[in-house]
PDB file of C-alpha atoms in Angstrom:
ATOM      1  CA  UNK A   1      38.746   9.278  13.187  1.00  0.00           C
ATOM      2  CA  UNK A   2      35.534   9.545  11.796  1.00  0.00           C
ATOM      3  CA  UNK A   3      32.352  11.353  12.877  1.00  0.00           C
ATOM      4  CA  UNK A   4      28.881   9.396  13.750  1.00  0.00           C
ATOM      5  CA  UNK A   5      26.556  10.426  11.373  1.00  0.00           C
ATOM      6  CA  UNK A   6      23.188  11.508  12.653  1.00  0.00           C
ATOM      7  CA  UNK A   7      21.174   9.639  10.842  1.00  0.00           C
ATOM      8  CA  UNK A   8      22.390   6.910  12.958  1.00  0.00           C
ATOM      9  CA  UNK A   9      21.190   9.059  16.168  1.00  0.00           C
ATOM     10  CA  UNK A  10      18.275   9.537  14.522  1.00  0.00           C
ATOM     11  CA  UNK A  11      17.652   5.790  13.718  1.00  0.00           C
ATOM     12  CA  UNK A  12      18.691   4.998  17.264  1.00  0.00           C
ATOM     13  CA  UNK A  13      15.721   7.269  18.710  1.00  0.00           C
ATOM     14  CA  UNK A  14      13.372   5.704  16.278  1.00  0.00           C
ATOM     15  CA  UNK A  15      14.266   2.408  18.136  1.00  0.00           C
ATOM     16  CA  UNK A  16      14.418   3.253  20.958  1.00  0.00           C
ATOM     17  CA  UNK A  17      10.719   4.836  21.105  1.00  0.00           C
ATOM     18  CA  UNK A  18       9.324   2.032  19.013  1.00  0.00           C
ATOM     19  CA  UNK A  19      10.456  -0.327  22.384  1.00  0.00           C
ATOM     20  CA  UNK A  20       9.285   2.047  24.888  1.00  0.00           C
ATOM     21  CA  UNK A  21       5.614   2.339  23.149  1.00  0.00           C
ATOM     22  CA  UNK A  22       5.360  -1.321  22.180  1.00  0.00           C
ATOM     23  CA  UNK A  23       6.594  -1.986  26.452  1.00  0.00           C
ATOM     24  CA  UNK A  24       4.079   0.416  27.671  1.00  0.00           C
ATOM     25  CA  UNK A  25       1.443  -1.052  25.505  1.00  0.00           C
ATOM     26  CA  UNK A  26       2.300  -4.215  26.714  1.00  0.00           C
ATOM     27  CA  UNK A  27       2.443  -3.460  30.530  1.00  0.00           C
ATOM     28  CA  UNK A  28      -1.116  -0.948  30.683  1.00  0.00           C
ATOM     29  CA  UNK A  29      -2.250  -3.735  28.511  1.00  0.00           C
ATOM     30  CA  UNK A  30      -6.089  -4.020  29.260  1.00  0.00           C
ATOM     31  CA  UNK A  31      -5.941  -1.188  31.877  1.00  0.00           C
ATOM     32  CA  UNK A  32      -8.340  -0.016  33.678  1.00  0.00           C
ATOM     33  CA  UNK A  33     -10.159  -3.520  32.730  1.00  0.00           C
ATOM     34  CA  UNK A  34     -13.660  -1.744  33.738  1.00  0.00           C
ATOM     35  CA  UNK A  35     -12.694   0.324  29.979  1.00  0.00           C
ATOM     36  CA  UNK A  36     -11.719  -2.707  28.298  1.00  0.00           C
ATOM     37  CA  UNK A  37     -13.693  -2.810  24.865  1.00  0.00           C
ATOM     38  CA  UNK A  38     -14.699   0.938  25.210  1.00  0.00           C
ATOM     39  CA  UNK A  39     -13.372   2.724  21.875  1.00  0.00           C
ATOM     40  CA  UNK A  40     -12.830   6.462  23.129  1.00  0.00           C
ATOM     41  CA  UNK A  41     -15.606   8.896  20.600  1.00  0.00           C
ATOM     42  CA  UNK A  42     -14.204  10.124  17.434  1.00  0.00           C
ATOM     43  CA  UNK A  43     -13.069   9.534  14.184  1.00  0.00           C
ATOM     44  CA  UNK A  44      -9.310  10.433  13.916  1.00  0.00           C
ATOM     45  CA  UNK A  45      -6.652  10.027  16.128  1.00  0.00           C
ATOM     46  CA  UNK A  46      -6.338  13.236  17.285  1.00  0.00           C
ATOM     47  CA  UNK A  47     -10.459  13.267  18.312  1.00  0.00           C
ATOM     48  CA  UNK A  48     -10.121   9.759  19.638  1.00  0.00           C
ATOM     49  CA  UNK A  49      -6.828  11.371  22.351  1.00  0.00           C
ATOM     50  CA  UNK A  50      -8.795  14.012  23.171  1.00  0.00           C
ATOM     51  CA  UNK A  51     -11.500  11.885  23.713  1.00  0.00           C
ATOM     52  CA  UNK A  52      -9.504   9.246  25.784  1.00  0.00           C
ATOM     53  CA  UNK A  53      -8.442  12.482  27.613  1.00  0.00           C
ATOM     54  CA  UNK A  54     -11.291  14.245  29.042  1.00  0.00           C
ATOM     55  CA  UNK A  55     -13.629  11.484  29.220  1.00  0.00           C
ATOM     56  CA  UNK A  56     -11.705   8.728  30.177  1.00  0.00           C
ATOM     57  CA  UNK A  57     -12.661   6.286  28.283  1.00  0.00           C
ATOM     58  CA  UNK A  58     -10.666   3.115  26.903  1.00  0.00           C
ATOM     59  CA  UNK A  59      -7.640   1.357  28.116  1.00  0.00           C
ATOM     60  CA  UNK A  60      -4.329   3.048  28.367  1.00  0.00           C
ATOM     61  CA  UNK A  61      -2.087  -0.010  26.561  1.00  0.00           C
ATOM     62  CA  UNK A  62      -3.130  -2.604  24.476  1.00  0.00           C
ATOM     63  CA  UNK A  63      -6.525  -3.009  24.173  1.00  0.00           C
ATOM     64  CA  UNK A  64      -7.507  -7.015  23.803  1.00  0.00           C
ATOM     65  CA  UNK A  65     -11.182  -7.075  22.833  1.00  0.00           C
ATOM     66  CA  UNK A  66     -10.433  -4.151  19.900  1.00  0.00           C
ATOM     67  CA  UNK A  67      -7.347  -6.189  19.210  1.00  0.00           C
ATOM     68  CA  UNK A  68      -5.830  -2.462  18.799  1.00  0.00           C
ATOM     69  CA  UNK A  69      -3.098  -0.018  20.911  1.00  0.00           C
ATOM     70  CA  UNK A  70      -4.799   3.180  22.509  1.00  0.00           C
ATOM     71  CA  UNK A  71      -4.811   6.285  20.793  1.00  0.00           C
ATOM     72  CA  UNK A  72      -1.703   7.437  22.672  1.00  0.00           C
ATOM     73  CA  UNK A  73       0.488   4.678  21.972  1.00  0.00           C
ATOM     74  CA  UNK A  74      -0.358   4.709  18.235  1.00  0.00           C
ATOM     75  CA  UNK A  75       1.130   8.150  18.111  1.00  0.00           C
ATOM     76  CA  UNK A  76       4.102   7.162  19.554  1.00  0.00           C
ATOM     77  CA  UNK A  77       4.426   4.706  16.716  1.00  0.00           C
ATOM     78  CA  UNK A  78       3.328   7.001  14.119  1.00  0.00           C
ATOM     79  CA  UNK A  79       6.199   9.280  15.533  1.00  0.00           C
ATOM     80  CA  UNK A  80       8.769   6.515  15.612  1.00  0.00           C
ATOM     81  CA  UNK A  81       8.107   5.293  12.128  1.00  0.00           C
ATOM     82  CA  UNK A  82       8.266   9.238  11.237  1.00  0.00           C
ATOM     83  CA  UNK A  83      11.337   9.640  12.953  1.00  0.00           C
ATOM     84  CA  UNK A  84      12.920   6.163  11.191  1.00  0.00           C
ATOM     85  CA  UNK A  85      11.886   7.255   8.143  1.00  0.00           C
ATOM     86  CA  UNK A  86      13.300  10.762   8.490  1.00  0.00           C
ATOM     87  CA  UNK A  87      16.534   9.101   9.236  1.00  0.00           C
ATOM     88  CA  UNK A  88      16.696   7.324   6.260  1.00  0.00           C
ATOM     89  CA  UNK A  89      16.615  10.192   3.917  1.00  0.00           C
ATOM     90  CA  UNK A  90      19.106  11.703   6.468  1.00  0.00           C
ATOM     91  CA  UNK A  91      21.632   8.628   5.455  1.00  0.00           C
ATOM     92  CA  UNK A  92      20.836   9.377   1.916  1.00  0.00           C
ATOM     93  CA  UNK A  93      21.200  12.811   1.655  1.00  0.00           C
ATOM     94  CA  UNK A  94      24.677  12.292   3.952  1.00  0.00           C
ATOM     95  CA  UNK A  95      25.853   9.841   1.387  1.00  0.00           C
ATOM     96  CA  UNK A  96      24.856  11.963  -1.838  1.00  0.00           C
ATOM     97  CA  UNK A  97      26.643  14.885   0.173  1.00  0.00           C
ATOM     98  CA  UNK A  98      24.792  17.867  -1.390  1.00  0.00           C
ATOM     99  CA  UNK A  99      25.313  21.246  -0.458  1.00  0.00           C
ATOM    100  CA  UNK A 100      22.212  21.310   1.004  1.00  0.00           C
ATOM    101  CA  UNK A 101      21.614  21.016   4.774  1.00  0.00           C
ATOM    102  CA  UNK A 102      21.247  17.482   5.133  1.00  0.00           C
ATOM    103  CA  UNK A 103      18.652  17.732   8.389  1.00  0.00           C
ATOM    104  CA  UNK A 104      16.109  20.246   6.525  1.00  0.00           C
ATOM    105  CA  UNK A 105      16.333  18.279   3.543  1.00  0.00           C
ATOM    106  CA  UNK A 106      15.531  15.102   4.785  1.00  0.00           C
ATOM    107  CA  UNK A 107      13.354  16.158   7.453  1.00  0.00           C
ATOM    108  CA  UNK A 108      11.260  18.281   4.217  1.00  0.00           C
ATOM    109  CA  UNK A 109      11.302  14.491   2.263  1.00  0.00           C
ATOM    110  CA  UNK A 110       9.947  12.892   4.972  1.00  0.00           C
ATOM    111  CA  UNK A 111       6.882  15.451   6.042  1.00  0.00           C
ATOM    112  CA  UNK A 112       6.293  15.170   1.980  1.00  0.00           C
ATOM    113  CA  UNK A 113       6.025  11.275   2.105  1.00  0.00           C
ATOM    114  CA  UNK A 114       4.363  11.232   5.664  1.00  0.00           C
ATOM    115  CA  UNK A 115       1.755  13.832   4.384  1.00  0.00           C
ATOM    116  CA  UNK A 116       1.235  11.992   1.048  1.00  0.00           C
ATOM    117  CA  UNK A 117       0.456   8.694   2.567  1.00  0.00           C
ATOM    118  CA  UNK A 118      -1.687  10.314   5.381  1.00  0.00           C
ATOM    119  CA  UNK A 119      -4.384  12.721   2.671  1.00  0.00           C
ATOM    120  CA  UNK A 120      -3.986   9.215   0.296  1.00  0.00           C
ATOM    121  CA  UNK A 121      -5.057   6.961   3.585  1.00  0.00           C
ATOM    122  CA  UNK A 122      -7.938   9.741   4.155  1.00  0.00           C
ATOM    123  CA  UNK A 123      -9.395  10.136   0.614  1.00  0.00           C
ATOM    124  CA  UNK A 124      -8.729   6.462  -0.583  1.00  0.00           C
ATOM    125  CA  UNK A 125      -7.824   4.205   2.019  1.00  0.00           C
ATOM    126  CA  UNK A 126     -11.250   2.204   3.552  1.00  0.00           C
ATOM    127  CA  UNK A 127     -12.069   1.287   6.860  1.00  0.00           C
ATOM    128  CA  UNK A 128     -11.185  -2.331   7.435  1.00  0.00           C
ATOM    129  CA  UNK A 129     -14.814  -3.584   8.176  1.00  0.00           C
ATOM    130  CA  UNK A 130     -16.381  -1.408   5.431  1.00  0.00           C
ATOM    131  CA  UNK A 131     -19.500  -3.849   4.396  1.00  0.00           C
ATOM    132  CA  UNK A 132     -19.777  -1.379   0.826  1.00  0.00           C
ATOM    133  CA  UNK A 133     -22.601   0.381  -0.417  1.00  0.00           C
ATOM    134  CA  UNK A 134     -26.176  -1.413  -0.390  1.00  0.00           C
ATOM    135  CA  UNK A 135     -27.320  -4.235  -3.065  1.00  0.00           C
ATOM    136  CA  UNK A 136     -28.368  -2.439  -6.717  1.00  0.00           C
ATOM    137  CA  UNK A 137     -31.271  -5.051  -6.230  1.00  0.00           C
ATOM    138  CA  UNK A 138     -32.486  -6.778  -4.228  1.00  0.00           C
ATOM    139  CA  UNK A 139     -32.428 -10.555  -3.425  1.00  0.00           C
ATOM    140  CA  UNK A 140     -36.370 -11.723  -5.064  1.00  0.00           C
ATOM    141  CA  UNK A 141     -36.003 -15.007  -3.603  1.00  0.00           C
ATOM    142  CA  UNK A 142     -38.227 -15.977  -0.714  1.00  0.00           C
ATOM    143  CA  UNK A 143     -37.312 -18.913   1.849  1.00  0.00           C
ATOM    144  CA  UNK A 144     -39.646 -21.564   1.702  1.00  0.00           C
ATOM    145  CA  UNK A 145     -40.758 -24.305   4.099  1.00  0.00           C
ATOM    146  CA  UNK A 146     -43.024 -27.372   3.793  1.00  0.00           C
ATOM    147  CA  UNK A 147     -45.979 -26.495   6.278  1.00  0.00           C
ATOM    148  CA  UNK A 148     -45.517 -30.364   7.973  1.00  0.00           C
ATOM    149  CA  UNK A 149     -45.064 -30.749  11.440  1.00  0.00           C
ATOM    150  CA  UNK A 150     -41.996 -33.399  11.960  1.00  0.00           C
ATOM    151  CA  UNK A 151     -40.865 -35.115  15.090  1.00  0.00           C
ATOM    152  CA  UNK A 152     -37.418 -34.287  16.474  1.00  0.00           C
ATOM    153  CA  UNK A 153     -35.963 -37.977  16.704  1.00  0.00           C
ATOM    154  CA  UNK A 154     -37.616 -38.751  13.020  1.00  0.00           C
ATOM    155  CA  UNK A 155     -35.411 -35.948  11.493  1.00  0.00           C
ATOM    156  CA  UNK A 156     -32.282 -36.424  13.530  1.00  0.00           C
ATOM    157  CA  UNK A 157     -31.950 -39.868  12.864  1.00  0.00           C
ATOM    158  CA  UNK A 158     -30.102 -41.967  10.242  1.00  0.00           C
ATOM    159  CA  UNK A 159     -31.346 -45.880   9.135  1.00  0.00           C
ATOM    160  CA  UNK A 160     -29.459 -47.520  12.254  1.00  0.00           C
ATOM    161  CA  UNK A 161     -31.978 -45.659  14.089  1.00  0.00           C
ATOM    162  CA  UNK A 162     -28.918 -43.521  16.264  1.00  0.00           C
ATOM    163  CA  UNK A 163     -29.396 -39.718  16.920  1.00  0.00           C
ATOM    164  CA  UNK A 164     -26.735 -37.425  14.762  1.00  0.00           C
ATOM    165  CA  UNK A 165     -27.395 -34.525  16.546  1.00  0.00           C
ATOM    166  CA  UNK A 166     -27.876 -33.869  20.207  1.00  0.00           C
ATOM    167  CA  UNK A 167     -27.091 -30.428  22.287  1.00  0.00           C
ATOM    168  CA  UNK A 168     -24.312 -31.048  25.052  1.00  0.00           C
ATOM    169  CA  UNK A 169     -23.645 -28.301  27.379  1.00  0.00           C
ATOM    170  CA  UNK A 170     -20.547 -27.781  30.440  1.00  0.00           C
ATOM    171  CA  UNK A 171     -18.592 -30.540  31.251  1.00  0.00           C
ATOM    172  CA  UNK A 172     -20.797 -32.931  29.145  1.00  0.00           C
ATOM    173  CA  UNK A 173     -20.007 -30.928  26.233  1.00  0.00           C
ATOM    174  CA  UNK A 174     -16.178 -31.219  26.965  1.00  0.00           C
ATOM    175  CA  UNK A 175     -16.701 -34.891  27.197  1.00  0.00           C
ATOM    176  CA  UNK A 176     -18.184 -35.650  24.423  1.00  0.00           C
ATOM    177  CA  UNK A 177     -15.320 -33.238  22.374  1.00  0.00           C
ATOM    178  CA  UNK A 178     -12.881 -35.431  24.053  1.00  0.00           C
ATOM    179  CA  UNK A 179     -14.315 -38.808  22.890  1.00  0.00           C
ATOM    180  CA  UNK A 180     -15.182 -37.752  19.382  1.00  0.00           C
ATOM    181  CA  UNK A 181     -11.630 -36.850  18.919  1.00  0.00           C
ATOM    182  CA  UNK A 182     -10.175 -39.620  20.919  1.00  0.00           C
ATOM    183  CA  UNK A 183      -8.707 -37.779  23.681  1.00  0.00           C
ATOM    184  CA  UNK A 184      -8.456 -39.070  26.649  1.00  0.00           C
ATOM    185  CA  UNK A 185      -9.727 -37.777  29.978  1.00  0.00           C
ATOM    186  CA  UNK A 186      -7.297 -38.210  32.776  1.00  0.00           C
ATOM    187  CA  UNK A 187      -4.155 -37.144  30.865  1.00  0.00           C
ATOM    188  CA  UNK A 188      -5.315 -35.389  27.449  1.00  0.00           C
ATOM    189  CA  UNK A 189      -3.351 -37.907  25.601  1.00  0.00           C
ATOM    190  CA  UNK A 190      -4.534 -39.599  22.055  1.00  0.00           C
ATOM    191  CA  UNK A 191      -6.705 -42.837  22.762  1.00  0.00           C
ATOM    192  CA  UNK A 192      -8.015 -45.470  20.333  1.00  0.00           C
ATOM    193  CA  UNK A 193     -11.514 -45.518  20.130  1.00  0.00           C
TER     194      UNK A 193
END
């Protein structure tokens, strides 16, 4: 009979937390909806958990309008990759069977890769909406306009004399979306126009 190994524990709590976060995300999704939006002050995780913290600001789950989990959650992901990750070099060092502690060992791997990725996120990685620095010059152009006063129906018009533009708004908007695409009203099916 045959022993489990623990990196299979190990693996197993990985899982396990990675469905518990993701759940709890997904059931204090947009909760409290009065912080829905608010991104807790801060610039790393930590700061933006303390922040969520004392001040109470953001959502405890999922947050819709950031499209992004709260600063708790993500740290029980970051720990459940961490731990799935430590038991992976836990299988490998079990299968290499060194004389080396196979728990220290794997658990000093991982905190090596973790840490690696984390200072090369910090120093290289950029944000995801990072516009760059400014132009090295600027754009000389200058928009011009002919200083002619023109009649709205004389410039929206084609030769047969029908309007190509014209502002729809509420359910007059929806009709005319419906028409153009040859949907019909009463049962959103396709019609022949």
């Amino acid at each position: 009979m045959s022993s489990v190994p623990q990196s299979i524990y190990l693996f197993s709590t990985s899982i396990l937390l990675l469905v518990s976060s993701l759940s709890i995300g997904h059931i204090t999704s947009s909760y409290p909806l009065s912080q829905l939006g608010a991104r807790p002050d801060g610039s790393t995780l930590l700061s933006w958990c303390t922040s969520q913290f004392l001040q109470q600001k953001g959502v405890v789950g999922y947050d819709v309008i950031q499209g992004a989990f709260s600063p708790w959650i993500r740290i029980l992901l970051h720990t459940s990759l961490y731990i799935a990750t430590w038991s992976f070099f836990l299988f490998l060092t079990e299968c290499t069977s060194t004389d080396s502690p196979p728990l220290v060992t794997s658990f000093a791997s991982t905190t090596v890769l973790y840490g690696t990725i984390f200072f090369y996120n910090i120093k290289y990685g950029g944000a995801v909406s990072d516009p760059g620095n400014a132009r090295s010059d600027k754009i000389r152009r200058k928009p011009q306009w002919a200083d002619v006063k023109t009649n709205f129906t004389q410039v929206f018009t084609n030769t047969s004399n029908t309007v190509k533009w014209r502002c729809a708004v509420a359910e007059d908007s929806h009709t005319v979306t419906k028409c153009r695409f040859g949907v019909s009203e009463d049962n959103n099916e396709k019609v022949n126009i």
